[in-house]
Amino acid sequence: MSEKIEVLLFGLGAIGSFYAFILHSCPRVRLTVVARSNYSAVKENGILLKSANHGEHRFHPDRVIHSLSELTSSPSPPFDYVVCTNKAIDVDDVARSLAPAITAEKTTIVIIQNGVGNEEPFRRLYPGNEIVSCVTWVGAHQPTPGTTTHTTSEATQIGLYQPINPAQAESALSTLITILRAPANPHPTPLTPLSPAALQLTRWEKLMWNCAWNTLTTLTAQDCQAWLQSSEDALPLTRRLMREVVAVAHASGVELPETLIDAQIAKMQGLGPVRTSMQTDREMGRRMEVEVIIGVAVKGARRVGVEVPVLETVYALIRAVDSLVGKL
Amino acid sequence: MSEKIEVLLFGLGAIGSFYAFILHSCPRVRLTVVARSNYSAVKENGILLKSANHGEHRFHPDRVIHSLSELTSSPSPPFDYVVCTNKAIDVDDVARSLAPAITAEKTTIVIIQNGVGNEEPFRRLYPGNEIVSCVTWVGAHQPTPGTTTHTTSEATQIGLYQPINPAQAESALSTLITILRAPANPHPTPLTPLSPAALQLTRWEKLMWNCAWNTLTTLTAQDCQAWLQSSEDALPLTRRLMREVVAVAHASGVELPETLIDAQIAKMQGLGPVRTSMQTDREMGRRMEVEVIIGVAVKGARRVGVEVPVLETVYALIRAVDSLVGKL
């Protein structure tokens, strides 16, 4: 590893901008960001983060590129980490497109995304590279290109995905945890290291959360609280949907605890009028994370032969809503 | 029965305006209409019907009233028929509010509405009055108050509901059929008389049609054709929803044929990009016919103990959407 830790961050939406800030807080990191829709704004003005926890900061990543092909025309030192904070859509295509940034057996791939199974396309394409998997509970949105507003909601669970060379993988994870904890940052971001199995369980926990709240708010144009109060059928339906996710997890060998259903509902009831990322995507006419949020549960159910009529219904409806994008 | 046949028509939306035209075509009819939101337009300019089948006509009902209380302050001869073409929302309240128009044992109540069970509140409140039940397949909309556009879609199925005095009921039905066939109209509206049992079966047929198309288009903002083409899951889900309606009908003693599922889907596939009344209601910010279109199927299922997870899901979602009305 060179003196500087070379990090490429792919996907500079709200979540990406938040982690760019965290990574940039570490002086050892040399940060390259791939900005796509917001390239001009970020290239010119850097990233403005307005965070309830971290205060207001405008910062400039070391290098801002528009597309991965710039890495070929103007090479940089090999990356130690490629961090994916892009919206989890077309995951196979994205994994393929990252090839210019990934050095075999050197680059650690870091996935900070919704969903279950997002690691698989990377493992298939880059069988010699270690993968770090993260679940994020950061609440942020990007009202204008290059400007991100962050709430007080902030937590990252982090762990290895099926390590190939365990010693090397542990070392890469440990370095990453050190830089994410960015000692120079007066308010370090909460980070919970987990075992590979515990991290996958956490992915399922967040999948259950997203499966319910994202889809139900998107289909009804209600925030989570208003949805729950919309009729006496809303809460039982939410529970039933979550029970189906638990059944799929169990049949897939993941011991998602049944008690999580009540815990997640109680948590949501305490949060006030929460809106979801999928709902915002629909309203903005953007493609939604259909497959990693709901498709993965439905396809998992079909694979293991579990009946999930509520998930099936919601999945077909969400696919129809998503199919409108670009046609309106 | 006086020389003139006294008819009150309640609800002057698109469907009400269409039937007002048909009734007005019969010289024997003296037609009173209750116009609510469009009272001023109809009082001043009458009703303009632009029909692909009947041509363009502006006509003036004999009397236009704004609310039923006008019947008390300025009495008319007793009504032979009270025809309900109002949207089937708050059906108990509406049945109660019609009391000033209903003369015991004289007035025949005519229901031209979506749903199953719409006759029940009338039978409870007016146990001595005969009820005629109709299923309409008229395609019409009202782009501006008092103006109705009618497509080529036109058919009415008509029959008695649990006759009290069979001879009197048959006579009332037969007179109504005569006046609806309005011999003065060069293009009589297609009318199919049915037995009470067959009419109820037809109500279930339309319930299945509405349960599927109205809810799925409303939740996805797609027309029926675009919904069916939105993903490979859309058609199987539509079938599954319809199968649940068939199961509820069977358990309720109504022999809705299973073959109707394929027939209705084939019919829809032949119709082009059809939009539904519930979808239009949502887009216009109006309350939707939630209970008579989907609630009745779900509640029926709960009563007879049939599992209907797709209907339950769609019902809870539609209730949430409907609960937004008036809050936006």
CSV table of N, CA and C in Angstrom, one decimal, chain B residues 100-151:
chain,number,residue,atom,x,y,z
B,100,PRO,N,-87.2,11.7,1.5
B,100,PRO,CA,-88.3,12.6,1.0
B,100,PRO,C,-88.8,12.2,-0.4
B,101,ALA,N,-88.0,11.4,-1.1
B,101,ALA,CA,-88.4,11.1,-2.5
B,101,ALA,C,-89.1,9.8,-2.6
B,102,ILE,N,-89.2,9.0,-1.5
B,102,ILE,CA,-89.7,7.7,-1.5
B,102,ILE,C,-91.0,7.5,-0.8
B,103,THR,N,-92.1,7.2,-1.6
B,103,THR,CA,-93.4,7.0,-1.0
B,103,THR,C,-93.5,5.5,-0.7
B,104,ALA,N,-93.9,5.1,0.5
B,104,ALA,CA,-94.0,3.7,0.9
B,104,ALA,C,-94.9,3.0,-0.1
B,105,GLU,N,-94.4,1.8,-0.4
B,105,GLU,CA,-95.2,0.9,-1.3
B,105,GLU,C,-95.5,1.4,-2.7
B,106,LYS,N,-95.1,2.6,-3.0
B,106,LYS,CA,-95.4,3.1,-4.3
B,106,LYS,C,-94.1,3.2,-5.2
B,107,THR,N,-93.1,3.9,-4.6
B,107,THR,CA,-91.9,4.3,-5.4
B,107,THR,C,-91.0,3.0,-5.6
B,108,THR,N,-90.6,2.8,-6.8
B,108,THR,CA,-89.7,1.7,-7.1
B,108,THR,C,-88.3,2.3,-7.0
B,109,ILE,N,-87.4,1.7,-6.3
B,109,ILE,CA,-86.0,2.2,-6.2
B,109,ILE,C,-85.2,1.5,-7.2
B,110,VAL,N,-84.4,2.2,-8.0
B,110,VAL,CA,-83.7,1.7,-9.1
B,110,VAL,C,-82.2,2.0,-8.9
B,111,ILE,N,-81.4,1.0,-8.8
B,111,ILE,CA,-80.0,1.1,-8.5
B,111,ILE,C,-79.1,0.8,-9.7
B,112,ILE,N,-78.4,1.9,-10.2
B,112,ILE,CA,-77.5,1.7,-11.4
B,112,ILE,C,-76.1,2.1,-10.9
B,113,GLN,N,-75.5,1.1,-10.2
B,113,GLN,CA,-74.2,1.4,-9.6
B,113,GLN,C,-73.3,0.2,-9.6
B,114,ASN,N,-72.0,0.5,-9.4
B,114,ASN,CA,-71.0,-0.6,-9.2
B,114,ASN,C,-71.3,-1.2,-7.9
B,115,GLY,N,-70.8,-2.4,-7.7
B,115,GLY,CA,-70.8,-3.1,-6.4
B,115,GLY,C,-71.8,-4.2,-6.3
B,116,VAL,N,-71.7,-4.9,-5.1
B,116,VAL,CA,-72.6,-6.0,-4.7
B,116,VAL,C,-73.1,-5.6,-3.4
B,117,GLY,N,-74.4,-5.8,-3.2
B,117,GLY,CA,-75.0,-5.5,-1.9
B,117,GLY,C,-75.5,-4.1,-1.8
B,118,ASN,N,-75.5,-3.3,-2.8
B,118,ASN,CA,-76.0,-1.9,-2.8
B,118,ASN,C,-77.4,-1.8,-2.5
B,119,GLU,N,-78.2,-2.9,-2.7
B,119,GLU,CA,-79.6,-2.9,-2.5
B,119,GLU,C,-80.0,-2.9,-1.0
B,120,GLU,N,-79.0,-3.5,-0.2
B,120,GLU,CA,-79.4,-3.9,1.2
B,120,GLU,C,-79.8,-2.7,2.0
B,121,PRO,N,-79.1,-1.5,2.0
B,121,PRO,CA,-79.5,-0.4,2.8
B,121,PRO,C,-80.9,0.1,2.5
B,122,PHE,N,-81.3,0.0,1.2
B,122,PHE,CA,-82.6,0.4,0.8
B,122,PHE,C,-83.6,-0.5,1.3
B,123,ARG,N,-83.4,-1.8,1.2
B,123,ARG,CA,-84.3,-2.8,1.7
B,123,ARG,C,-84.6,-2.6,3.2
B,124,ARG,N,-83.5,-2.4,3.9
B,124,ARG,CA,-83.6,-2.2,5.4
B,124,ARG,C,-84.5,-1.0,5.7
B,125,LEU,N,-84.2,0.1,5.0
B,125,LEU,CA,-84.9,1.4,5.3
B,125,LEU,C,-86.3,1.5,4.7
B,126,TYR,N,-86.5,0.8,3.6
B,126,TYR,CA,-87.8,1.0,2.9
B,126,TYR,C,-88.3,-0.5,2.6
B,127,PRO,N,-88.7,-1.2,3.6
B,127,PRO,CA,-89.0,-2.6,3.5
B,127,PRO,C,-90.3,-2.8,2.6
B,128,GLY,N,-91.1,-1.8,2.3
B,128,GLY,CA,-92.3,-2.0,1.5
B,128,GLY,C,-92.1,-1.6,0.1
B,129,ASN,N,-90.9,-1.2,-0.3
B,129,ASN,CA,-90.7,-0.7,-1.7
B,129,ASN,C,-89.9,-1.7,-2.5
B,130,GLU,N,-90.4,-1.8,-3.8
B,130,GLU,CA,-89.7,-2.7,-4.7
B,130,GLU,C,-88.3,-2.1,-5.1
B,131,ILE,N,-87.4,-3.0,-5.5
B,131,ILE,CA,-86.1,-2.5,-5.9
B,131,ILE,C,-85.7,-3.2,-7.2
B,132,VAL,N,-85.3,-2.3,-8.2
B,132,VAL,CA,-84.8,-2.8,-9.4
B,132,VAL,C,-83.2,-2.6,-9.4
B,133,SER,N,-82.5,-3.6,-9.8
B,133,SER,CA,-81.1,-3.5,-9.7
B,133,SER,C,-80.5,-3.6,-11.2
B,134,CYS,N,-79.5,-2.7,-11.4
B,134,CYS,CA,-79.0,-2.7,-12.8
B,134,CYS,C,-77.5,-2.7,-12.8
B,135,VAL,N,-76.9,-3.3,-13.8
B,135,VAL,CA,-75.5,-3.3,-14.0
B,135,VAL,C,-75.3,-2.5,-15.3
B,136,THR,N,-74.4,-1.5,-15.3
B,136,THR,CA,-74.2,-0.7,-16.5
B,136,THR,C,-72.8,-0.9,-17.0
B,137,TRP,N,-72.7,-0.9,-18.3
B,137,TRP,CA,-71.4,-1.0,-19.0
B,137,TRP,C,-71.3,0.2,-20.0
B,138,VAL,N,-71.8,1.4,-19.4
B,138,VAL,CA,-71.7,2.6,-20.2
B,138,VAL,C,-70.4,3.3,-20.0
B,139,GLY,N,-69.7,3.6,-21.1
B,139,GLY,CA,-68.4,4.3,-21.0
B,139,GLY,C,-68.7,5.8,-21.2
B,140,ALA,N,-68.5,6.6,-20.1
B,140,ALA,CA,-68.8,8.0,-20.3
B,140,ALA,C,-68.0,8.8,-19.3
B,141,HIS,N,-67.7,10.1,-19.6
B,141,HIS,CA,-67.1,10.9,-18.6
B,141,HIS,C,-67.6,12.3,-18.7
B,142,GLN,N,-67.4,13.1,-17.7
B,142,GLN,CA,-68.0,14.5,-17.6
B,142,GLN,C,-66.8,15.5,-17.5
B,143,PRO,N,-66.3,15.9,-18.7
B,143,PRO,CA,-65.1,16.8,-18.6
B,143,PRO,C,-65.4,18.1,-17.9
B,144,THR,N,-66.6,18.7,-18.1
B,144,THR,CA,-66.9,19.9,-17.4
B,144,THR,C,-68.3,19.8,-16.9
B,145,PRO,N,-68.7,20.5,-15.9
B,145,PRO,CA,-70.1,20.4,-15.3
B,145,PRO,C,-71.2,20.5,-16.3
B,146,GLY,N,-72.0,19.5,-16.4
B,146,GLY,CA,-73.2,19.6,-17.3
B,146,GLY,C,-72.9,19.0,-18.7
B,147,THR,N,-71.6,18.7,-19.0
B,147,THR,CA,-71.2,18.2,-20.3
B,147,THR,C,-70.7,16.7,-20.1
B,148,THR,N,-71.4,15.8,-20.9
B,148,THR,CA,-70.9,14.4,-20.7
B,148,THR,C,-70.6,13.9,-22.1
B,149,THR,N,-69.4,13.2,-22.2
B,149,THR,CA,-69.0,12.5,-23.4
B,149,THR,C,-69.2,11.0,-23.2
B,150,HIS,N,-69.9,10.5,-24.2
B,150,HIS,CA,-70.2,9.0,-24.1
B,150,HIS,C,-69.5,8.3,-25.3
B,151,THR,N,-68.8,7.2,-25.0
B,151,THR,CA,-68.2,6.4,-26.1
B,151,THR,C,-69.2,5.5,-26.7
